[in-house]
GROMACS .gro file of C-alpha atoms in nm:
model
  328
    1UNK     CA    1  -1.135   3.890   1.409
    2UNK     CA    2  -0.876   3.883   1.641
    3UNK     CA    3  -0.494   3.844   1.505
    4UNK     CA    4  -0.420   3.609   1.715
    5UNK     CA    5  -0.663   3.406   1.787
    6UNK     CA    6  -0.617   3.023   1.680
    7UNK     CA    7  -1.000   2.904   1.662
    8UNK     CA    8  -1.144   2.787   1.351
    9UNK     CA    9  -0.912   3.086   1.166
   10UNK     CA   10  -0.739   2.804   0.938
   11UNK     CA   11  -1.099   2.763   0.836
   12UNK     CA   12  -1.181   3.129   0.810
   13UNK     CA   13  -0.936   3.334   0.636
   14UNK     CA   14  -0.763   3.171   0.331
   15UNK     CA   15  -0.393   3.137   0.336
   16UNK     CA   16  -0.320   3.398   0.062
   17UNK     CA   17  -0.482   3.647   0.289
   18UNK     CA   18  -0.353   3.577   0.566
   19UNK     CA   19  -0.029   3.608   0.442
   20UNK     CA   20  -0.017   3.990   0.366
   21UNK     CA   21  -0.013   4.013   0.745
   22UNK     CA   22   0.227   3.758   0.862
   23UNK     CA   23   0.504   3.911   1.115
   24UNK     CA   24   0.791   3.728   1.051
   25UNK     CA   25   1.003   3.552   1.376
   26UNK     CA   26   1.257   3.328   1.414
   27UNK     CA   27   1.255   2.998   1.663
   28UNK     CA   28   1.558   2.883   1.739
   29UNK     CA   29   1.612   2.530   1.850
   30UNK     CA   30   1.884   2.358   2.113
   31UNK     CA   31   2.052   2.097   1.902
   32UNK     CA   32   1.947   1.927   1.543
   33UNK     CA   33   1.648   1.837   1.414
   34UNK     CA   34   1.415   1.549   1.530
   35UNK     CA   35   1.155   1.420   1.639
   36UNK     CA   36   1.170   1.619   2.021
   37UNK     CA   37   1.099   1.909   1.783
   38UNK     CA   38   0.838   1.805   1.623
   39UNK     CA   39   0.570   2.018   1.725
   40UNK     CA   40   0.720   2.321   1.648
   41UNK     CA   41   0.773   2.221   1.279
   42UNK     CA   42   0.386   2.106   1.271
   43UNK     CA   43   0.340   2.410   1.301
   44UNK     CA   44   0.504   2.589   1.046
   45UNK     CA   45   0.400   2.252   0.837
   46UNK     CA   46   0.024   2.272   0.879
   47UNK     CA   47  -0.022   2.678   0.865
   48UNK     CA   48  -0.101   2.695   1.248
   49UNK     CA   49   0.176   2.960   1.306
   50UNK     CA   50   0.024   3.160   0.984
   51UNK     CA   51  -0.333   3.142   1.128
   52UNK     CA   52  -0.260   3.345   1.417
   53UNK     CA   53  -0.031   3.625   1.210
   54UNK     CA   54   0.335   3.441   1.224
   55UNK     CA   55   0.562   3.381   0.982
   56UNK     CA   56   0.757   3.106   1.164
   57UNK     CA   57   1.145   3.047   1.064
   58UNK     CA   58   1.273   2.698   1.258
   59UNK     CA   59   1.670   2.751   1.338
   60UNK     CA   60   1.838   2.410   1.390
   61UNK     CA   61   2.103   2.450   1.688
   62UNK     CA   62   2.388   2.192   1.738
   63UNK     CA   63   2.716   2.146   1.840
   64UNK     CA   64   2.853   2.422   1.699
   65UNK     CA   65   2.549   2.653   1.721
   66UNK     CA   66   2.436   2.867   2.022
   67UNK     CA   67   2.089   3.005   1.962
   68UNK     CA   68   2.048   3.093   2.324
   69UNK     CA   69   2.302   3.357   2.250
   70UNK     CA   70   2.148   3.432   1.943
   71UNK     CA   71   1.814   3.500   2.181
   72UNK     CA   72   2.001   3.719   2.376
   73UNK     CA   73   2.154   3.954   2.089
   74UNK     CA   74   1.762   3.964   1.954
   75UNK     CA   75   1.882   3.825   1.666
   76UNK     CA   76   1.618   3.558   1.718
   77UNK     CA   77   1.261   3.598   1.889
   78UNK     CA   78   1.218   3.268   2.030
   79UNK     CA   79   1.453   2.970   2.174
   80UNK     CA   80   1.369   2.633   2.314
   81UNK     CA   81   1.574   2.607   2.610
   82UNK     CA   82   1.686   2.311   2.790
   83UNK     CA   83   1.572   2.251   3.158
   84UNK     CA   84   1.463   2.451   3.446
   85UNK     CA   85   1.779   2.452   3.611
   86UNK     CA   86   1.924   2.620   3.270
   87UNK     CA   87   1.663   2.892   3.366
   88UNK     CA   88   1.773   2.950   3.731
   89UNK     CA   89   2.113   3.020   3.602
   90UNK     CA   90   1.975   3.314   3.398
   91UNK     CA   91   1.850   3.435   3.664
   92UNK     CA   92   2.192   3.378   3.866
   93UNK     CA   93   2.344   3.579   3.618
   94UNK     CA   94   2.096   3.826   3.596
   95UNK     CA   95   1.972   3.781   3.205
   96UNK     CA   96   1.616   3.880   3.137
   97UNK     CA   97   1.531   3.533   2.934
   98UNK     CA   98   1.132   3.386   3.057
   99UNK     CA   99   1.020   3.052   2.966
  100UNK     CA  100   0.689   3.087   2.911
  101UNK     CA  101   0.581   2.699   2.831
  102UNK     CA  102   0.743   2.333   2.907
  103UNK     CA  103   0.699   2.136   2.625
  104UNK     CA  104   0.827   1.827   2.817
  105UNK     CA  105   0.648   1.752   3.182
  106UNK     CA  106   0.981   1.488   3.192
  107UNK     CA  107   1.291   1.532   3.168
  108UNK     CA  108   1.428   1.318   2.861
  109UNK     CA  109   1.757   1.210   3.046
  110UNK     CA  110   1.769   0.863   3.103
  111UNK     CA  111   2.031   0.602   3.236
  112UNK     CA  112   2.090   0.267   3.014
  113UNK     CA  113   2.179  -0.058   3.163
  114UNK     CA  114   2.220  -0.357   3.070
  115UNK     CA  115   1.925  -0.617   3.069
  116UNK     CA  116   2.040  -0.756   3.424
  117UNK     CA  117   1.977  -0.455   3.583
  118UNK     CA  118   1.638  -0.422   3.640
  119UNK     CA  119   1.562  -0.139   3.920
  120UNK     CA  120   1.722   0.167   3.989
  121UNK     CA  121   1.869   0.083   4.281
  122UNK     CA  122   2.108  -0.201   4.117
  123UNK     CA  123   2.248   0.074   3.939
  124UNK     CA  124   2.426   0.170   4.254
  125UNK     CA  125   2.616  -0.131   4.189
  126UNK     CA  126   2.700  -0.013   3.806
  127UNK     CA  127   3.011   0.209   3.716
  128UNK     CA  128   2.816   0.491   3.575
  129UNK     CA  129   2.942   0.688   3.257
  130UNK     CA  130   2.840   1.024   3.278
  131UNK     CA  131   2.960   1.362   3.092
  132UNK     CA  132   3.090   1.660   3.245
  133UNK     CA  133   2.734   1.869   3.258
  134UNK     CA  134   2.555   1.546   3.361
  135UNK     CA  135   2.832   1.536   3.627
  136UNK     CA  136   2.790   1.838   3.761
  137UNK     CA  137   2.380   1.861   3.735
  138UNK     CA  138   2.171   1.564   3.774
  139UNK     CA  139   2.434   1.359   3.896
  140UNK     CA  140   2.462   1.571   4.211
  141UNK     CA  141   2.133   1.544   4.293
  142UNK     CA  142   2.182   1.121   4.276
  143UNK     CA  143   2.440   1.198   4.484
  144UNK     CA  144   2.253   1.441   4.732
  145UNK     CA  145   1.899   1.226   4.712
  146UNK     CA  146   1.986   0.883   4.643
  147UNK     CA  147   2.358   0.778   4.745
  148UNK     CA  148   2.518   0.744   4.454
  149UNK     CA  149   2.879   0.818   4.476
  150UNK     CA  150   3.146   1.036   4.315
  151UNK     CA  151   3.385   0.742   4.292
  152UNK     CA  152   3.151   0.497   4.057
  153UNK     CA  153   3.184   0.766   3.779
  154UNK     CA  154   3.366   0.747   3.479
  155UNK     CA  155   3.339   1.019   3.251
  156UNK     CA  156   3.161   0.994   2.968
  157UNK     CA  157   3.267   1.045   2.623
  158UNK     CA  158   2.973   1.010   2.388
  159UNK     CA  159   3.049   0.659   2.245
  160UNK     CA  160   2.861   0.404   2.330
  161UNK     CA  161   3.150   0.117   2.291
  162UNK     CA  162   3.281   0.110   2.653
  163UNK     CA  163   2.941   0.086   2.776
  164UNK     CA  164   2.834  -0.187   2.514
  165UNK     CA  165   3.188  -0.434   2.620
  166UNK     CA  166   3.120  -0.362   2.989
  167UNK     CA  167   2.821  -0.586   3.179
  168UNK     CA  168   2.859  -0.401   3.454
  169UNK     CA  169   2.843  -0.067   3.361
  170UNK     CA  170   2.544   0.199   3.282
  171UNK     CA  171   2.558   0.484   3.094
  172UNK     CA  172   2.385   0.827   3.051
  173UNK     CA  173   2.157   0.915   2.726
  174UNK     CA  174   1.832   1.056   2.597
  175UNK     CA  175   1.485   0.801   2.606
  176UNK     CA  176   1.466   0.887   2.210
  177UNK     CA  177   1.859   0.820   2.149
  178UNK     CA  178   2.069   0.610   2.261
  179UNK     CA  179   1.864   0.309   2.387
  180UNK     CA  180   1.744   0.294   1.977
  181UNK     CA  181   2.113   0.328   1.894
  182UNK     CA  182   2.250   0.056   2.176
  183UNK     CA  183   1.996  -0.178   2.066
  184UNK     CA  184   2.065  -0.176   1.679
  185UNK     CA  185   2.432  -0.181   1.715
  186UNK     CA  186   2.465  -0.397   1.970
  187UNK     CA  187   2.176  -0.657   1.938
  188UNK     CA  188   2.038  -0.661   2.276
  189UNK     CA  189   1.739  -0.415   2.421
  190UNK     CA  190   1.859  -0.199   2.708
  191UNK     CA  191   1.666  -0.108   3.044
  192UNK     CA  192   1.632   0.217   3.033
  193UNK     CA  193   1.533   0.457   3.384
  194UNK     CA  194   1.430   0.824   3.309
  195UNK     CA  195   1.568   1.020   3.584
  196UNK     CA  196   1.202   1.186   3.597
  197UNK     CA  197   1.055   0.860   3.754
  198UNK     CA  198   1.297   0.880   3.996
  199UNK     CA  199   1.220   1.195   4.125
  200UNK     CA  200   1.398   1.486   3.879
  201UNK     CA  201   1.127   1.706   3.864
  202UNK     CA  202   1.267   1.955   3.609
  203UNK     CA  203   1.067   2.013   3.303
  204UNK     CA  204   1.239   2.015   2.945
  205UNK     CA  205   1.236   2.196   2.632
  206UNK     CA  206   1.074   2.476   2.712
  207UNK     CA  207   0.980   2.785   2.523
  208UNK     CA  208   1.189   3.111   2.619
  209UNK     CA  209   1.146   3.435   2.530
  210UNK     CA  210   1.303   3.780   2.606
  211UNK     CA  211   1.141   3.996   2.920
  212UNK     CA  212   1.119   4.251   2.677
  213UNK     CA  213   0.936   4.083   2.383
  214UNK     CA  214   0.689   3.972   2.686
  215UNK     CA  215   0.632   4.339   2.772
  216UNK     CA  216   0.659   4.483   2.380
  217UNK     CA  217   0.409   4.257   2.234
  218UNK     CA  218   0.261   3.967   2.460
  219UNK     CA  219   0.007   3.966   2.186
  220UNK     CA  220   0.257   3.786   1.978
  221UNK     CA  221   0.399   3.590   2.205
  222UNK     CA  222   0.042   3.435   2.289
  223UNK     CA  223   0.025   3.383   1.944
  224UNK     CA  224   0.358   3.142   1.967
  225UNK     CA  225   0.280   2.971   2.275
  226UNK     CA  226  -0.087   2.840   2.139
  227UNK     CA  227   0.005   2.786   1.813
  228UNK     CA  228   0.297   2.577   1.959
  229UNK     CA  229   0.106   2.370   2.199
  230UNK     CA  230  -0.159   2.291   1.931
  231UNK     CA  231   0.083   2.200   1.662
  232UNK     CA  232   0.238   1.971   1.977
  233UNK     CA  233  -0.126   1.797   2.017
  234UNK     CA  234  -0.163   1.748   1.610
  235UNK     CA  235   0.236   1.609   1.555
  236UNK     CA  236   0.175   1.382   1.848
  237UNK     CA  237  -0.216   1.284   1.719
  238UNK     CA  238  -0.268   1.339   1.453
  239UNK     CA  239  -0.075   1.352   1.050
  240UNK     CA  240   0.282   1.458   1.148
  241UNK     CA  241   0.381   1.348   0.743
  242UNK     CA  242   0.467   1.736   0.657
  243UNK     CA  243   0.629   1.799   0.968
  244UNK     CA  244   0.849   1.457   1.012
  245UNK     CA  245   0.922   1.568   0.604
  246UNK     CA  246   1.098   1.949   0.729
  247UNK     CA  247   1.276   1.737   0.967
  248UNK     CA  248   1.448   1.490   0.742
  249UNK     CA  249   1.491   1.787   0.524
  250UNK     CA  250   1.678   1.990   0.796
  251UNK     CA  251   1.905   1.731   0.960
  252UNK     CA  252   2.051   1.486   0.691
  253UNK     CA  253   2.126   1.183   1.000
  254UNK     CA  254   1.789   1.223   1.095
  255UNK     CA  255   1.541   0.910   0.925
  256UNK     CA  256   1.225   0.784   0.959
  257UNK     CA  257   1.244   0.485   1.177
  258UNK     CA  258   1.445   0.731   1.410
  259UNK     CA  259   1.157   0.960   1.434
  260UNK     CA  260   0.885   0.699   1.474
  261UNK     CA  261   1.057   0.562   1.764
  262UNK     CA  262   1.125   0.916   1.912
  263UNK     CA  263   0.750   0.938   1.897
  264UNK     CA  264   0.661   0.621   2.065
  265UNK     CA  265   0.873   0.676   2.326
  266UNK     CA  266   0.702   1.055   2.409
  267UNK     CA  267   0.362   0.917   2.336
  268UNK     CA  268   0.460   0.610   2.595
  269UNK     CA  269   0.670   0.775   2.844
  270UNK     CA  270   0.474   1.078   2.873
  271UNK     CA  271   0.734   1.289   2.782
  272UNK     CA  272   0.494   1.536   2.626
  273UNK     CA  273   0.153   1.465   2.758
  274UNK     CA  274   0.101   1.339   3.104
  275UNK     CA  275   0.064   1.485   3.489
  276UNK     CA  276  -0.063   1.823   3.484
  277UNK     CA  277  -0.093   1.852   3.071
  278UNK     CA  278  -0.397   1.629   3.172
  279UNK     CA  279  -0.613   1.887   3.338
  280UNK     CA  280  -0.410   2.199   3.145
  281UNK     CA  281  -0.328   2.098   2.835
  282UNK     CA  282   0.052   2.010   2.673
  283UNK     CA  283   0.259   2.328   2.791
  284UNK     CA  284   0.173   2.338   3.162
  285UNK     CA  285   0.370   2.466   3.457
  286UNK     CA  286   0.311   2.513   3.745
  287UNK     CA  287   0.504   2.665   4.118
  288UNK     CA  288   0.501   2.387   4.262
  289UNK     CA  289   0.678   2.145   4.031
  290UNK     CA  290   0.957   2.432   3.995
  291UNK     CA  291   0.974   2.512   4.359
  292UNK     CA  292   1.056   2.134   4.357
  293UNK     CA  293   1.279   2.131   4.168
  294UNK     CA  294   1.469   2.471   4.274
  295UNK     CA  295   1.480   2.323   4.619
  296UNK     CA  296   1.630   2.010   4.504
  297UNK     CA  297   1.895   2.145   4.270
  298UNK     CA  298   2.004   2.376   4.656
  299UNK     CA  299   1.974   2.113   4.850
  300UNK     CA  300   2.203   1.855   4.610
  301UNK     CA  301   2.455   2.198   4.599
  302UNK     CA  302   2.390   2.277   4.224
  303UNK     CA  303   2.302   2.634   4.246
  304UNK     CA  304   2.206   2.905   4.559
  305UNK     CA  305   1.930   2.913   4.799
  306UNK     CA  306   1.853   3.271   4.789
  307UNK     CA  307   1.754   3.309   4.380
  308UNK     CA  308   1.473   3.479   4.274
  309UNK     CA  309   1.348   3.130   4.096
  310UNK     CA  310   1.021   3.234   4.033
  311UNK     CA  311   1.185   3.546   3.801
  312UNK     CA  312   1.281   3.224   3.578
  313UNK     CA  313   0.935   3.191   3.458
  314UNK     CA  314   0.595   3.264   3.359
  315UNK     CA  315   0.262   3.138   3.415
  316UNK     CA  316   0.119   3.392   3.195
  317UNK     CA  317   0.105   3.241   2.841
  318UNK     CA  318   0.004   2.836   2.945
  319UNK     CA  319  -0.224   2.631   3.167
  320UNK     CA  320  -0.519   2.728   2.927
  321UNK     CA  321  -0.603   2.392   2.751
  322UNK     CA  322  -0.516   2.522   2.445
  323UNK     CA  323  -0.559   2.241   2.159
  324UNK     CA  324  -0.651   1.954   2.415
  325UNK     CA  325  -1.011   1.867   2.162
  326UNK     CA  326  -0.769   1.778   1.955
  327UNK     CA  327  -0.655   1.495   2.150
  328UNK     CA  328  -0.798   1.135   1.998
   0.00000   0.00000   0.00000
């Protein structure tokens, strides 16, 4: 039997067994845990990690955590990075990191308005509170692609208030997050517009890996990657109890009516399963959707037009419909 090999081995070897031979590795996350992480914890939850020879430690980042850098001293094998445009700026600064999968086919970032505003365009209206990364990322590319201006932003501090006492102002957040939090504290429901429907074509939480764990032992990182994408197809389809139970474990703000509404809104967003995860299965990439996106993020002035952007990334370990019979 091969090691790492996901099919049917849950059913084959018992657990006891199997663990004699478990390698252990560490996954580092980028920020608490929750639901966007979900997945990865199924994983570990339901054995899936164990059935292909991995013995699967789940690092929570957060604001006072880097497990990128972490990554890079090989203290950790595996990180979940951010967007693709975080990957282009490895490359810009020539680190050897690889995402190998996008969990995420959209970006999560969203703006929130209030319920007046009902189309993108009337945000152009809107003072928009944005932070300084959003500032100097997305927000450039509104800028470049669809005329929003430097002067309507306000800087954005994390607290919701300003937004909440002003009618005519928007604000930046994540689908999962703040539209959940605006409309408990502040009684109304917000319109929400995810910056991927309007034409941000990065992906999101991706899985990265070291060029030289890729050319040490792509055996194992195979292993990862499918074990990863089906424990994405059984927390999204199937009994995520264990799995939403590590979660509440690791992250004491976390609860449960936060996490079903993280799920809703991947499962009706298509956060996680939608455009090319169709045809490919939950993972997919492809050079076209990057180029996109590389040739947006030089044309809006975020980062150079002569990168290597396709060093950013490989094709190698995704695209191969692992786990989509699972799919209801």
């Amino acid at each position: 039997m091969n090691k790492f090999a996901l099919t049917s081995a849950l059913a084959v070897l018992p657990f006891a067994a199997m663990a004699e031979e478990l390698t252990p590795v560490t996954f580092g996350t980028n920020w608490l845990a929750q639901a966007e992480h979900g997945g990865f914890y199924q994983s570990v939850a339901d054995g899936t990690y164990a059935a292909c020879g991995l013995d699967v430690t789940i690092v929570s980042g957060g604001p006072q955590v880097n497990n990128r850098a972490l990554l890079l001293a090989d203290r950790i094998q595996y990180h979940m990075g951010g967007d693709m445009l975080q990957a282009f700026n490895a490359v810009a600064e020539d680190i050897p990191v690889v995402a190998v999968a996008a969990i995420f086919q959209k970006h999560p970032q969203v703006i929130v308005a209030h319920p007046d505003v009902t189309s993108w365009e009337e945000l152009k209206d809107k003072t928009l509170l944005i932070g300084d990364n959003g500032y100097s990322s997305y927000y450039q590319w509104m800028i470049a692609e669809h005329g929003f201006t430097v002067e309507q932003r306000q800087p954005y501090t994390f607290n919701p208030a300003p937004f909440i006492a002003n009618t005519d102002a928007a604000m930046q957040g994540y689908l999962s997050s703040e539209p959940y939090l605006i409309e408990k504290e502040a009684g109304f429901k917000p319109n929400v517009f995810l910056i991927a429907d309007n034409g941000y074509s990065s992906y999101a939480t991706t899985i990265e890996v070291m060029q030289a764990t890729i050319d040490e032992n792509p055996a194992q990182v195979e292993c990862f990657v499918d074990a990863s994408l089906t424990g994405w197809y059984n927390y999204l389809y199937g009994d995520s109890a264990a799995a939403d139970a590590m979660i509440l474990e690791a992250n004491a703000d976390m609860t449960q009516d936060k996490i079903e509404f993280a799920k809703n809104m991947m499962r009706d967003e298509g956060i996680v399963d939608s455009g090319k995860t169709l045809d490919l299965g939950i993972g997919a990439m492809s050079d076209e959707i990057i180029g996109d996106f590389y040739q947006k993020m030089v044309d809006a002035g975020v980062i150079a037009g002569d990168l290597d952007w396709k060093a950013a990334y490989t094709l190698d370990f995704t695209n191969k419909k692992v786990g989509m019979d699972i799919k209801p």
